[in-house]
PDB file of C-alpha atoms in Angstrom:
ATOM      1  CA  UNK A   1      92.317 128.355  96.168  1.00 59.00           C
ATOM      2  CA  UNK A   2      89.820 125.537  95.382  1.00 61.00           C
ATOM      3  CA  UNK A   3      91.009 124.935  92.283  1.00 63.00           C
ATOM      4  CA  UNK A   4      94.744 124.712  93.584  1.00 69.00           C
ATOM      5  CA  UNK A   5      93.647 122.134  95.725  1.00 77.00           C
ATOM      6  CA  UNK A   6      91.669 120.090  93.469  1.00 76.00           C
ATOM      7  CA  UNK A   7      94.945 119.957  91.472  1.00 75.00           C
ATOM      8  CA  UNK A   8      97.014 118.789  94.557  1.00 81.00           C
ATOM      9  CA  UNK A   9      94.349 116.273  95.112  1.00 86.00           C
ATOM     10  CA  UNK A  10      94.771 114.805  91.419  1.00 83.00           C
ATOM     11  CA  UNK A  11      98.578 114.724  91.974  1.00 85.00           C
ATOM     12  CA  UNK A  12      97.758 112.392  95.368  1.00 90.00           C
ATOM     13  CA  UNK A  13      95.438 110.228  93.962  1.00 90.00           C
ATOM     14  CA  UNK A  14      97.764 109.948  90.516  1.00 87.00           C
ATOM     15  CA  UNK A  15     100.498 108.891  93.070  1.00 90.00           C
ATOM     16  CA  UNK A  16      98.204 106.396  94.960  1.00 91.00           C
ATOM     17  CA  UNK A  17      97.447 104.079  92.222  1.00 91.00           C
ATOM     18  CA  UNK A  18     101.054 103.682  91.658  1.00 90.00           C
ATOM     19  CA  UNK A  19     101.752 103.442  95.688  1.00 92.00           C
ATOM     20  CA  UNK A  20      98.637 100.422  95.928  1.00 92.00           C
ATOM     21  CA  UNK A  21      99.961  98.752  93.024  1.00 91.00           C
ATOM     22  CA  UNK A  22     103.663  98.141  94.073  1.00 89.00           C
ATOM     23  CA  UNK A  23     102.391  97.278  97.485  1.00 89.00           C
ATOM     24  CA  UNK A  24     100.385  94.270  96.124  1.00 87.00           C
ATOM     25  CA  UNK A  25     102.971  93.305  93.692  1.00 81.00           C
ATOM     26  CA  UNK A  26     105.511  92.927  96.861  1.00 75.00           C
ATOM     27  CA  UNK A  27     102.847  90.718  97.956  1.00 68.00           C
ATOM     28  CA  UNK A  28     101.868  88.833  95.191  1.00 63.00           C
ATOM     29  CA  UNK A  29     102.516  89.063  90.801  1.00 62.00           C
ATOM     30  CA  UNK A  30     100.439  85.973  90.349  1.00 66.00           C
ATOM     31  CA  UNK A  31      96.094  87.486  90.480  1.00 76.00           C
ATOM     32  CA  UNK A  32      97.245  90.653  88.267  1.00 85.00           C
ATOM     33  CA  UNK A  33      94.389  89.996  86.112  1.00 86.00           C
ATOM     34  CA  UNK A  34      91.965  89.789  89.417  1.00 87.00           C
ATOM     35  CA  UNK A  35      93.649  92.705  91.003  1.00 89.00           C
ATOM     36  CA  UNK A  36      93.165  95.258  88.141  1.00 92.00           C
ATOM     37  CA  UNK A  37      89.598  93.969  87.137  1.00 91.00           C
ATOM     38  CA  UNK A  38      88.402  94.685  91.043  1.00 92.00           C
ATOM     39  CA  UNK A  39      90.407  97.761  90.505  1.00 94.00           C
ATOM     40  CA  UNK A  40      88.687  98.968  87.255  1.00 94.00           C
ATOM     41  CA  UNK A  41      85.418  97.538  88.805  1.00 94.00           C
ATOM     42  CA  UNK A  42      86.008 100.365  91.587  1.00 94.00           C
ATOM     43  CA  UNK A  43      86.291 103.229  89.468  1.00 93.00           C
ATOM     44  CA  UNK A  44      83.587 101.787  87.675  1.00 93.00           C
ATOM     45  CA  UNK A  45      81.545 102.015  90.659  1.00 92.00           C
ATOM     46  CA  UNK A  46      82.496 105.569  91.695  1.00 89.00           C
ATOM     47  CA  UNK A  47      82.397 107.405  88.293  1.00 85.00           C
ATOM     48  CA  UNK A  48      79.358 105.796  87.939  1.00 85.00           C
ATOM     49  CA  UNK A  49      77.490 106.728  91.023  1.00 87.00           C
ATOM     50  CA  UNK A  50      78.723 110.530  89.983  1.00 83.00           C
ATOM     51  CA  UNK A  51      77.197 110.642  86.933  1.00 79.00           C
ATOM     52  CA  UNK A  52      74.197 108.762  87.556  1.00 77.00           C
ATOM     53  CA  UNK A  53      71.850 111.335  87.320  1.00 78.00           C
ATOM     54  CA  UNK A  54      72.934 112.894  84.522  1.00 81.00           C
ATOM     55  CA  UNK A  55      74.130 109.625  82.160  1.00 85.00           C
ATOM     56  CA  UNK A  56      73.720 109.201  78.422  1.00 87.00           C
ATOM     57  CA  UNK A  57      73.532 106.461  76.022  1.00 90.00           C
ATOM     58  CA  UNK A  58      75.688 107.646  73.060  1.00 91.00           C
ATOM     59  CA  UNK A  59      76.484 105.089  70.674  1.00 93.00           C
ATOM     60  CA  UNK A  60      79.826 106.837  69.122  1.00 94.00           C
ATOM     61  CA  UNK A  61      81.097 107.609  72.632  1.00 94.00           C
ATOM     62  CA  UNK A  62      80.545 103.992  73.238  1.00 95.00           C
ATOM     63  CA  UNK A  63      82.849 103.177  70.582  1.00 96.00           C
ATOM     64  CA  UNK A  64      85.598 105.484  71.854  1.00 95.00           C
ATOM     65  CA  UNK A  65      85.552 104.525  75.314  1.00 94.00           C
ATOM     66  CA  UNK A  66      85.749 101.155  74.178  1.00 96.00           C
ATOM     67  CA  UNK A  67      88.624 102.393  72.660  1.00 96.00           C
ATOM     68  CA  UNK A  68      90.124 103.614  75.552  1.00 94.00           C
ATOM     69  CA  UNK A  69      89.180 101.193  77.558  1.00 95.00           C
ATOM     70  CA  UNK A  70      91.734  99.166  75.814  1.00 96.00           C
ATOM     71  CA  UNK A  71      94.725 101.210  75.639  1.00 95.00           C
ATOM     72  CA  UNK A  72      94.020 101.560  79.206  1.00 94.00           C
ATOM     73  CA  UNK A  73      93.692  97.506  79.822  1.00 95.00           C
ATOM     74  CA  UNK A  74      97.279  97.553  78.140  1.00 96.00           C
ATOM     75  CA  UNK A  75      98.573 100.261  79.909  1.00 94.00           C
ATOM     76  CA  UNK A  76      97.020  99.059  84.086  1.00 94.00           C
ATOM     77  CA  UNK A  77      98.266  95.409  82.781  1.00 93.00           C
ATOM     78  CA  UNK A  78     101.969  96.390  82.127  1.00 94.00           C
ATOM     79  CA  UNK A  79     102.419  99.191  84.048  1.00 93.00           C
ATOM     80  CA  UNK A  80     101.546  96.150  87.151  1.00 92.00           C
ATOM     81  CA  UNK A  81     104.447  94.032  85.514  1.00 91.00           C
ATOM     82  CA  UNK A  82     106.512  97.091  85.228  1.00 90.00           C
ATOM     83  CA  UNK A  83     106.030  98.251  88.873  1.00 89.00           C
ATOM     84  CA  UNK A  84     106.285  94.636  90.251  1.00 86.00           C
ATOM     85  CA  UNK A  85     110.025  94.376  88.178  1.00 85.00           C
ATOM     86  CA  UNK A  86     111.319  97.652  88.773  1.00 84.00           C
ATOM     87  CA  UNK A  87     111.390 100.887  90.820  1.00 85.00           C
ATOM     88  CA  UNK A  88     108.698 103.302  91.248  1.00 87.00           C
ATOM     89  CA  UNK A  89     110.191 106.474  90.766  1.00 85.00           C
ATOM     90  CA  UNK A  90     111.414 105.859  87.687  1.00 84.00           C
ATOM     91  CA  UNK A  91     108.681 103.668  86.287  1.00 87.00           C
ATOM     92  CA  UNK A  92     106.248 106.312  87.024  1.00 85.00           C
ATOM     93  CA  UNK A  93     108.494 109.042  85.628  1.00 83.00           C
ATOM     94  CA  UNK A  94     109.760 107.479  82.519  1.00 84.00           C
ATOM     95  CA  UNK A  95     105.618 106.769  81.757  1.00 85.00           C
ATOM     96  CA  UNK A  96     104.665 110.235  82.626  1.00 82.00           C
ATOM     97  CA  UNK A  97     106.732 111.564  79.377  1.00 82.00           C
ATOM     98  CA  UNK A  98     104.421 109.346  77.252  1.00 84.00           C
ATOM     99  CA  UNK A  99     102.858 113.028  77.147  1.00 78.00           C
ATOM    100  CA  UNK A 100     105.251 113.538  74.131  1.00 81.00           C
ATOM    101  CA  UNK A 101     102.819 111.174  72.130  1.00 86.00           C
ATOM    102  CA  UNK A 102      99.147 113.473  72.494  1.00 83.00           C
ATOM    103  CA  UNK A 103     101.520 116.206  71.827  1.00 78.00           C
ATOM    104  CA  UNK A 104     102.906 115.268  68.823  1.00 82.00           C
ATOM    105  CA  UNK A 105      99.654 114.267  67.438  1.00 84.00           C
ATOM    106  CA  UNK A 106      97.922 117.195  67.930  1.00 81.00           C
ATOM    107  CA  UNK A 107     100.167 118.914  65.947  1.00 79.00           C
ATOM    108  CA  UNK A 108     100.788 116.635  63.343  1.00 81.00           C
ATOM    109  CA  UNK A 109      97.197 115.169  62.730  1.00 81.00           C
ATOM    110  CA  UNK A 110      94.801 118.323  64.298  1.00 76.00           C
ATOM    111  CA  UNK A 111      97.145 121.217  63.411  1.00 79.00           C
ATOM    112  CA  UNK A 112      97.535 122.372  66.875  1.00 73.00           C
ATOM    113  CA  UNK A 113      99.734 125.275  67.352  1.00 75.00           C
ATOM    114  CA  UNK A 114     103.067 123.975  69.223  1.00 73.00           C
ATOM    115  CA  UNK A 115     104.323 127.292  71.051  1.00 78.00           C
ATOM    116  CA  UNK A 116     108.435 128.184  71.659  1.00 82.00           C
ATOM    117  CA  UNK A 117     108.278 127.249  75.068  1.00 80.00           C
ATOM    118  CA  UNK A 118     106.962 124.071  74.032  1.00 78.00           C
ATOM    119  CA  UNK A 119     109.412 122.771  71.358  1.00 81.00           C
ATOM    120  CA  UNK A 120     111.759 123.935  74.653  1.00 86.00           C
ATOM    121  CA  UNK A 121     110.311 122.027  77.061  1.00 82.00           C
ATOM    122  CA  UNK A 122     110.200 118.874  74.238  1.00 80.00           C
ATOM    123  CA  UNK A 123     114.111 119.127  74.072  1.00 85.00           C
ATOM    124  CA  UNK A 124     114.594 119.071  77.384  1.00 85.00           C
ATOM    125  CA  UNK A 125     111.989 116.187  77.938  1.00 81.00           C
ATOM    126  CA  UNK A 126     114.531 114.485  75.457  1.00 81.00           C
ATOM    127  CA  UNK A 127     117.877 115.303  77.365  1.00 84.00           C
ATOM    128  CA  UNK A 128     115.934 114.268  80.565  1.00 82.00           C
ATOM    129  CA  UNK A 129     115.036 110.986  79.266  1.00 76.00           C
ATOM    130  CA  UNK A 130     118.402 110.093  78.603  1.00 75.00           C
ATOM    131  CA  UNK A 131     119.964 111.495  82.030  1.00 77.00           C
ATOM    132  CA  UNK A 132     117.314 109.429  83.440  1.00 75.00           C
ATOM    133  CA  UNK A 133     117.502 106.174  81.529  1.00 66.00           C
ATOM    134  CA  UNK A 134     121.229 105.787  82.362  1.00 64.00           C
ATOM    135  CA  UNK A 135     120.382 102.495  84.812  1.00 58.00           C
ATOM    136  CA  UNK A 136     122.315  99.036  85.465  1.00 52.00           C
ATOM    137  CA  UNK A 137     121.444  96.886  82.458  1.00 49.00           C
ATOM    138  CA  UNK A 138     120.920  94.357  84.934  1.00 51.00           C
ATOM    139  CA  UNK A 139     117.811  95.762  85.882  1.00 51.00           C
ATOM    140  CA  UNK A 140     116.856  96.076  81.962  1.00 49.00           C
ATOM    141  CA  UNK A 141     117.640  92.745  81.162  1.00 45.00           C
ATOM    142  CA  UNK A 142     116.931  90.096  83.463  1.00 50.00           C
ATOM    143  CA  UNK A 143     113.699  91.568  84.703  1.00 65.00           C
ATOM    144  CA  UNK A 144     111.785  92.393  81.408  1.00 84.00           C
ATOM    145  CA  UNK A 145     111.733  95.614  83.076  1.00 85.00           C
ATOM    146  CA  UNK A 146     112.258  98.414  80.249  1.00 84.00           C
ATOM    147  CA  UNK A 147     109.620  95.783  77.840  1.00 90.00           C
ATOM    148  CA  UNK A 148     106.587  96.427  80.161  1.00 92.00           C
ATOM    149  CA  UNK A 149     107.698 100.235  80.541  1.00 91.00           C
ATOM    150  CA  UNK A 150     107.544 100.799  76.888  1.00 91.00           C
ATOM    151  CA  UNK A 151     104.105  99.329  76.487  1.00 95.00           C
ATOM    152  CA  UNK A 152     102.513 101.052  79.237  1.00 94.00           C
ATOM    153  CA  UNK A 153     104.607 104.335  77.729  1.00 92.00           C
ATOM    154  CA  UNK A 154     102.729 104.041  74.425  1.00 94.00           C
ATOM    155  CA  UNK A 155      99.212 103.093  75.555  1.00 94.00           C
ATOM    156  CA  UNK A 156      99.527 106.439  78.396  1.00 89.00           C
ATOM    157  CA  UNK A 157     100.367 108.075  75.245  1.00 88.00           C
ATOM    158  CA  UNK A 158      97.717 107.021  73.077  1.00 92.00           C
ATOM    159  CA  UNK A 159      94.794 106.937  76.081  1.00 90.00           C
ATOM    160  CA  UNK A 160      94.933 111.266  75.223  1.00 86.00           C
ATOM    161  CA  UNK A 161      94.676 110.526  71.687  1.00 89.00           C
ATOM    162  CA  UNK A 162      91.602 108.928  71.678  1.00 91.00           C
ATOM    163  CA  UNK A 163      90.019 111.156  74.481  1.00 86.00           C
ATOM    164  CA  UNK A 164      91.296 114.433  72.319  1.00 85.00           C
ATOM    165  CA  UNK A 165      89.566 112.801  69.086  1.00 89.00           C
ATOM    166  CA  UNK A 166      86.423 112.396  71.241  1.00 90.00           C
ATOM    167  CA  UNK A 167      86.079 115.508  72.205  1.00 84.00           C
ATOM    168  CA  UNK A 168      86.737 116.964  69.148  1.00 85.00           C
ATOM    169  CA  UNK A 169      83.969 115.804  67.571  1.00 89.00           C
ATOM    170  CA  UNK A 170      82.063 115.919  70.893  1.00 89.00           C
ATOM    171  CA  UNK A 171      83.197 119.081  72.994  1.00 84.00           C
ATOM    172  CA  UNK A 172      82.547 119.058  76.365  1.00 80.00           C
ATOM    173  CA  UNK A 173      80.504 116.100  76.015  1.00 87.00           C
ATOM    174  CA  UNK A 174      79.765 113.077  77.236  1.00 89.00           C
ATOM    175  CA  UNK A 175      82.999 112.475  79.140  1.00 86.00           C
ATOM    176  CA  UNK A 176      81.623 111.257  81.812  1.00 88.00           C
ATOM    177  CA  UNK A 177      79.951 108.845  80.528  1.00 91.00           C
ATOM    178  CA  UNK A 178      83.165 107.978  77.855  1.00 92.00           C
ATOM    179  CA  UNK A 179      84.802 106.707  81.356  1.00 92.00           C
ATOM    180  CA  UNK A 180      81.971 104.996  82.235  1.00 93.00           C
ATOM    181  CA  UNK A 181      82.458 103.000  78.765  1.00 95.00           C
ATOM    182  CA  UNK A 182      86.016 102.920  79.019  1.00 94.00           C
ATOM    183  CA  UNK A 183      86.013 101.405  82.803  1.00 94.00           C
ATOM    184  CA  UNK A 184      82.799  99.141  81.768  1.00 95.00           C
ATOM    185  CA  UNK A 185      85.139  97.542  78.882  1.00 96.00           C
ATOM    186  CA  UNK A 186      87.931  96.738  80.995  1.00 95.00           C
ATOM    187  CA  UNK A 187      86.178  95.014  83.491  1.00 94.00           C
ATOM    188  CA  UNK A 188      84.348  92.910  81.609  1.00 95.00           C
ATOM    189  CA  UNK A 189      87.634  91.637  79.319  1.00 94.00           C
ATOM    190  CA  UNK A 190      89.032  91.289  82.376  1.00 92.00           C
ATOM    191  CA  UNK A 191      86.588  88.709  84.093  1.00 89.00           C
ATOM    192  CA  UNK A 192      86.361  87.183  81.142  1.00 89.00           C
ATOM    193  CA  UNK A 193      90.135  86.625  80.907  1.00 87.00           C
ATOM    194  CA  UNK A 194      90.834  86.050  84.374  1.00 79.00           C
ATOM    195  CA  UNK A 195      87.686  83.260  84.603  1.00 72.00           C
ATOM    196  CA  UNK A 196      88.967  80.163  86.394  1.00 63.00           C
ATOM    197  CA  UNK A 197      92.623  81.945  86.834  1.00 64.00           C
ATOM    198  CA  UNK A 198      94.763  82.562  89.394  1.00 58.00           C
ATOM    199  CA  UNK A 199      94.401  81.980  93.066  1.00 62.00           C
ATOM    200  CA  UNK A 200      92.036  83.560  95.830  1.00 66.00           C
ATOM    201  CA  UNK A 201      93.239  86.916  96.332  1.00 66.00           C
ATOM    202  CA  UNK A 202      94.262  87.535  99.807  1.00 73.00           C
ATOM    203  CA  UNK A 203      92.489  89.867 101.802  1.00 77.00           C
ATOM    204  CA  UNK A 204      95.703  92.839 101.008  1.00 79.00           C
ATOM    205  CA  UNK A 205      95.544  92.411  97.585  1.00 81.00           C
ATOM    206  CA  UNK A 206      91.886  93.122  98.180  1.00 86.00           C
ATOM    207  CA  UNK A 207      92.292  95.908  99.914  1.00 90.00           C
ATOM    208  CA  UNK A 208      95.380  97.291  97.558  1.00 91.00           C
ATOM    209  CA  UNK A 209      92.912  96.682  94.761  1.00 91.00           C
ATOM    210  CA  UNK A 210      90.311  98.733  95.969  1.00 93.00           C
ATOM    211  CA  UNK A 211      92.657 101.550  97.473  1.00 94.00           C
ATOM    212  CA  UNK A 212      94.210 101.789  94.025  1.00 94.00           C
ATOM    213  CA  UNK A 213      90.623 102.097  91.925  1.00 93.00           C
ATOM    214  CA  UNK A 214      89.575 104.754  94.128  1.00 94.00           C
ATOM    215  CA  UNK A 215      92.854 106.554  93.286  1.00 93.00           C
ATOM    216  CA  UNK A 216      92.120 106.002  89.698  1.00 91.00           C
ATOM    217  CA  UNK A 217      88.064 106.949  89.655  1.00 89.00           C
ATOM    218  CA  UNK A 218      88.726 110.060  91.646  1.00 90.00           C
ATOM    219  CA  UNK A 219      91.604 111.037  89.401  1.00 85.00           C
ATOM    220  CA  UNK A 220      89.875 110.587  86.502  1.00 83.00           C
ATOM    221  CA  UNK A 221      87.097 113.059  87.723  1.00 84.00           C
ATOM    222  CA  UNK A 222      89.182 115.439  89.024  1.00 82.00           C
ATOM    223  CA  UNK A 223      90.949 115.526  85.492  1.00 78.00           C
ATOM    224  CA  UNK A 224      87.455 116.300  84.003  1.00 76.00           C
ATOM    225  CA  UNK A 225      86.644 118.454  86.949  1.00 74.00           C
ATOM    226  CA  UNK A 226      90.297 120.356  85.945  1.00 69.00           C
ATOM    227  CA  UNK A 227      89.980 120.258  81.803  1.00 65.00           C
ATOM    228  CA  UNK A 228      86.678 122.584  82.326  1.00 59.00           C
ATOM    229  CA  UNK A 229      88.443 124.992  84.744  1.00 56.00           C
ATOM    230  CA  UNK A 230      88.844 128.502  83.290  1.00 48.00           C
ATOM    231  CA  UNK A 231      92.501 128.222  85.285  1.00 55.00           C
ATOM    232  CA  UNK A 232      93.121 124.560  83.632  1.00 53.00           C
ATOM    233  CA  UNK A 233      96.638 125.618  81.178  1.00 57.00           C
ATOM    234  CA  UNK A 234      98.264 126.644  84.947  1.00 60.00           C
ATOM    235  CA  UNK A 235      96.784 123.653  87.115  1.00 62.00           C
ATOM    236  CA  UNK A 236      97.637 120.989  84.701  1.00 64.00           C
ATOM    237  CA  UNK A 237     101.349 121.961  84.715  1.00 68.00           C
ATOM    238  CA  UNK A 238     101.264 122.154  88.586  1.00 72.00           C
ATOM    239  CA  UNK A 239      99.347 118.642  88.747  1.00 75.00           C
ATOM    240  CA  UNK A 240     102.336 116.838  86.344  1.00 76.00           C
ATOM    241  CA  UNK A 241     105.348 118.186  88.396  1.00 77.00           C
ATOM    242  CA  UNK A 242     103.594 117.551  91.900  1.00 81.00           C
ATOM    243  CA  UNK A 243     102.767 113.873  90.533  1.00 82.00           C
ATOM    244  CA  UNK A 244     106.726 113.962  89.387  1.00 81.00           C
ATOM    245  CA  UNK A 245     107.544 115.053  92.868  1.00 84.00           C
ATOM    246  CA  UNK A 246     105.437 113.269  95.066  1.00 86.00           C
ATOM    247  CA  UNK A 247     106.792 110.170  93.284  1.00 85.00           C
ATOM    248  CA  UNK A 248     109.997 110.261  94.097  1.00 85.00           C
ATOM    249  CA  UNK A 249     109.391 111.507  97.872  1.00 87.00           C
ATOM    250  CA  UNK A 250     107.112 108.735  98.165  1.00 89.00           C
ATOM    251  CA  UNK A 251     109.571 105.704  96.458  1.00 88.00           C
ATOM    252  CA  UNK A 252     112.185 107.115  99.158  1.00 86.00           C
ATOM    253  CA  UNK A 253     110.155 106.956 102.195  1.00 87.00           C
ATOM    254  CA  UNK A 254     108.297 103.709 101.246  1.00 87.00           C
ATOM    255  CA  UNK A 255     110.589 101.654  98.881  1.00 85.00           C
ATOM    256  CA  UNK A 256     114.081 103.078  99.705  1.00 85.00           C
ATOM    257  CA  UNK A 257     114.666 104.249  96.109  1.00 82.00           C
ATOM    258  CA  UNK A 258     117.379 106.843  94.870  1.00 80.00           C
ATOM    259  CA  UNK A 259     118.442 108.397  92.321  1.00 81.00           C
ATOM    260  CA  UNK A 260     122.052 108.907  91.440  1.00 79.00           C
ATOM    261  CA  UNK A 261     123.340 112.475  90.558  1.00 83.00           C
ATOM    262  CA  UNK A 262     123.014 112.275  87.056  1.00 81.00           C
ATOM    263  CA  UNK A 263     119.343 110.604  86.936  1.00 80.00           C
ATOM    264  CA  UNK A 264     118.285 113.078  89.793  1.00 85.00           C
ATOM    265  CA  UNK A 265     119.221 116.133  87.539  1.00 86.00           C
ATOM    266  CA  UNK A 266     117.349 114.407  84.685  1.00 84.00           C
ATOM    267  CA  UNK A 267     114.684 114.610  87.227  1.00 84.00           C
ATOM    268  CA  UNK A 268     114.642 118.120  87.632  1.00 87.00           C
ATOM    269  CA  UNK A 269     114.757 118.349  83.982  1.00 87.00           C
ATOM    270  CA  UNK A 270     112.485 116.833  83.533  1.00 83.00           C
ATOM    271  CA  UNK A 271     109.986 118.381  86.042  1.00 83.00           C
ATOM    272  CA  UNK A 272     110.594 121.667  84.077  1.00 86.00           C
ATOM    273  CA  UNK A 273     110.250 120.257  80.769  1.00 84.00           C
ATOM    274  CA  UNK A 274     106.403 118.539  81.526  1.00 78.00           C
ATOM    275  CA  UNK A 275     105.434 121.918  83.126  1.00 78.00           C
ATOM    276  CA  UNK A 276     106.900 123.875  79.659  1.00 81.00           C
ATOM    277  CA  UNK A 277     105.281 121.812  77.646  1.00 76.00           C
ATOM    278  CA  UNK A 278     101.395 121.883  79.088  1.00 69.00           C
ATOM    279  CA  UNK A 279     101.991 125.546  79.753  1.00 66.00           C
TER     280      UNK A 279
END
């Protein structure tokens, strides 16, 4: 029971960075580099008040939360752009495949077994995609929309890669602190970037800022919290399709969005094939 709702709480918070984002991007496009360095600097904060009395200095961890820290700088950078051009739903969805890329290189590169219902739930990840991508090209080209989509597809893809090559060599190890790297990284490049940028953020964008790093710092844990779980091959199946879910009940109660018939049974498709595939 615990566990179940640990997993609903990742889905929420996995939702609520995307829900704090678009909010500030209605306000304002022009402090992204402010916004998601007071966003990292959040979940900087929280992960590393959690693992304070337990935290490691490991120089090879270091190196691969650097790493991901930049993948994920990529991916919080452009999937802002992306949110503030285009629709939630299917931003988040279309990102949420990038699964296909950890996936892949697990079997390709670590010789991890890829099971019958998995090579099922890849094909219908496929079919899903392309139910889902049919769109007004409008929305593709005028807005940069599908550009910043792409980017932040790949880096969510290859964020998994590098934490999976971590903790190969490293198992069970040091992933708090690999966050804690990671988070460090991307706040620093950030201020550094953003030094002398961009206008006084308004007290919203503030507050959306925040709101959103909690999201991500808590969501982040419970992940960890989740990948150590004895039940983790069912509750990461249920956290993907609830995150799929809530998504799209969310974008329709707070941004009005819909899906026609054919992208909303790519949807459903597409709910199945995530949960097939991390069976």
């Amino acid at each position: 029971m615990i566990s179940m709702i640990t997993a609903v709480l990742s889905a929420i918070c996995n939702v609520g960075q995307s829900v704090f984002v678009k909010l500030s991007t209605e306000k304002s496009e022009k402090n992204i580099l402010q916004f998601n360095a007071l966003k990292a600097g959040t979940a900087l904060i929280l992960f590393f008040m959690i693992s304070l009395y337990h935290f490691q200095m490991h120089l090879p961890t270091m190196l691969y939360g650097a790493l991901y820290g930049l993948a994920l700088l990529a991916s919080m950078v452009s999937g802002y752009l992306a949110l503030g051009k285009g629709p939630m739903a299917l931003t988040s969805i279309i990102t949420s495949y990038s699964l296909i890329i950890p996936c892949v290189f697990g079997a390709v590169y670590l010789n991890e077994e890829i099971r019958a219902l998995q090579y099922l739930g890849l094909i219908l990840l496929f079919a899903s995609m392309g139910l889902i991508s049919r769109i007004e090209n409008k929305l593709i080209f005028q807005k940069n929309w599908l550009f910043y989509v792409i980017i932040t597809f790949v880096c969510n893809g290859v964020c998994p890669v590098i934490q999976k090559l971590h903790q190969v060599h490293y198992p069970e190890k040091f992933r708090q602190e690999f966050m804690v790297y990671a988070l460090f990284v991307i706040v620093i490049l950030l201020l550094l970037i953003s030094a002398g940028k961009g206008k006084k953020q308004k007290k919203t964008e503030i507050k959306y800022a925040a709101l959103s790093g909690i999201c991500m710092g808590l969501g982040n844990y419970i992940t960890l919290l989740l990948s150590s779980s004895v039940n983790a091959t069912v509750l990461f199946p249920i956290v993907s399709a609830a995150t799929m879910l809530l998504n799209y009940i969310i974008s329709m109660i707070l941004f009005q969005e819909r899906f026609n018939k054919i992208q909303f049974g790519g949807f459903i498709i597409g709910i199945i094939s995530i949960v097939l595939i991390k069976l």
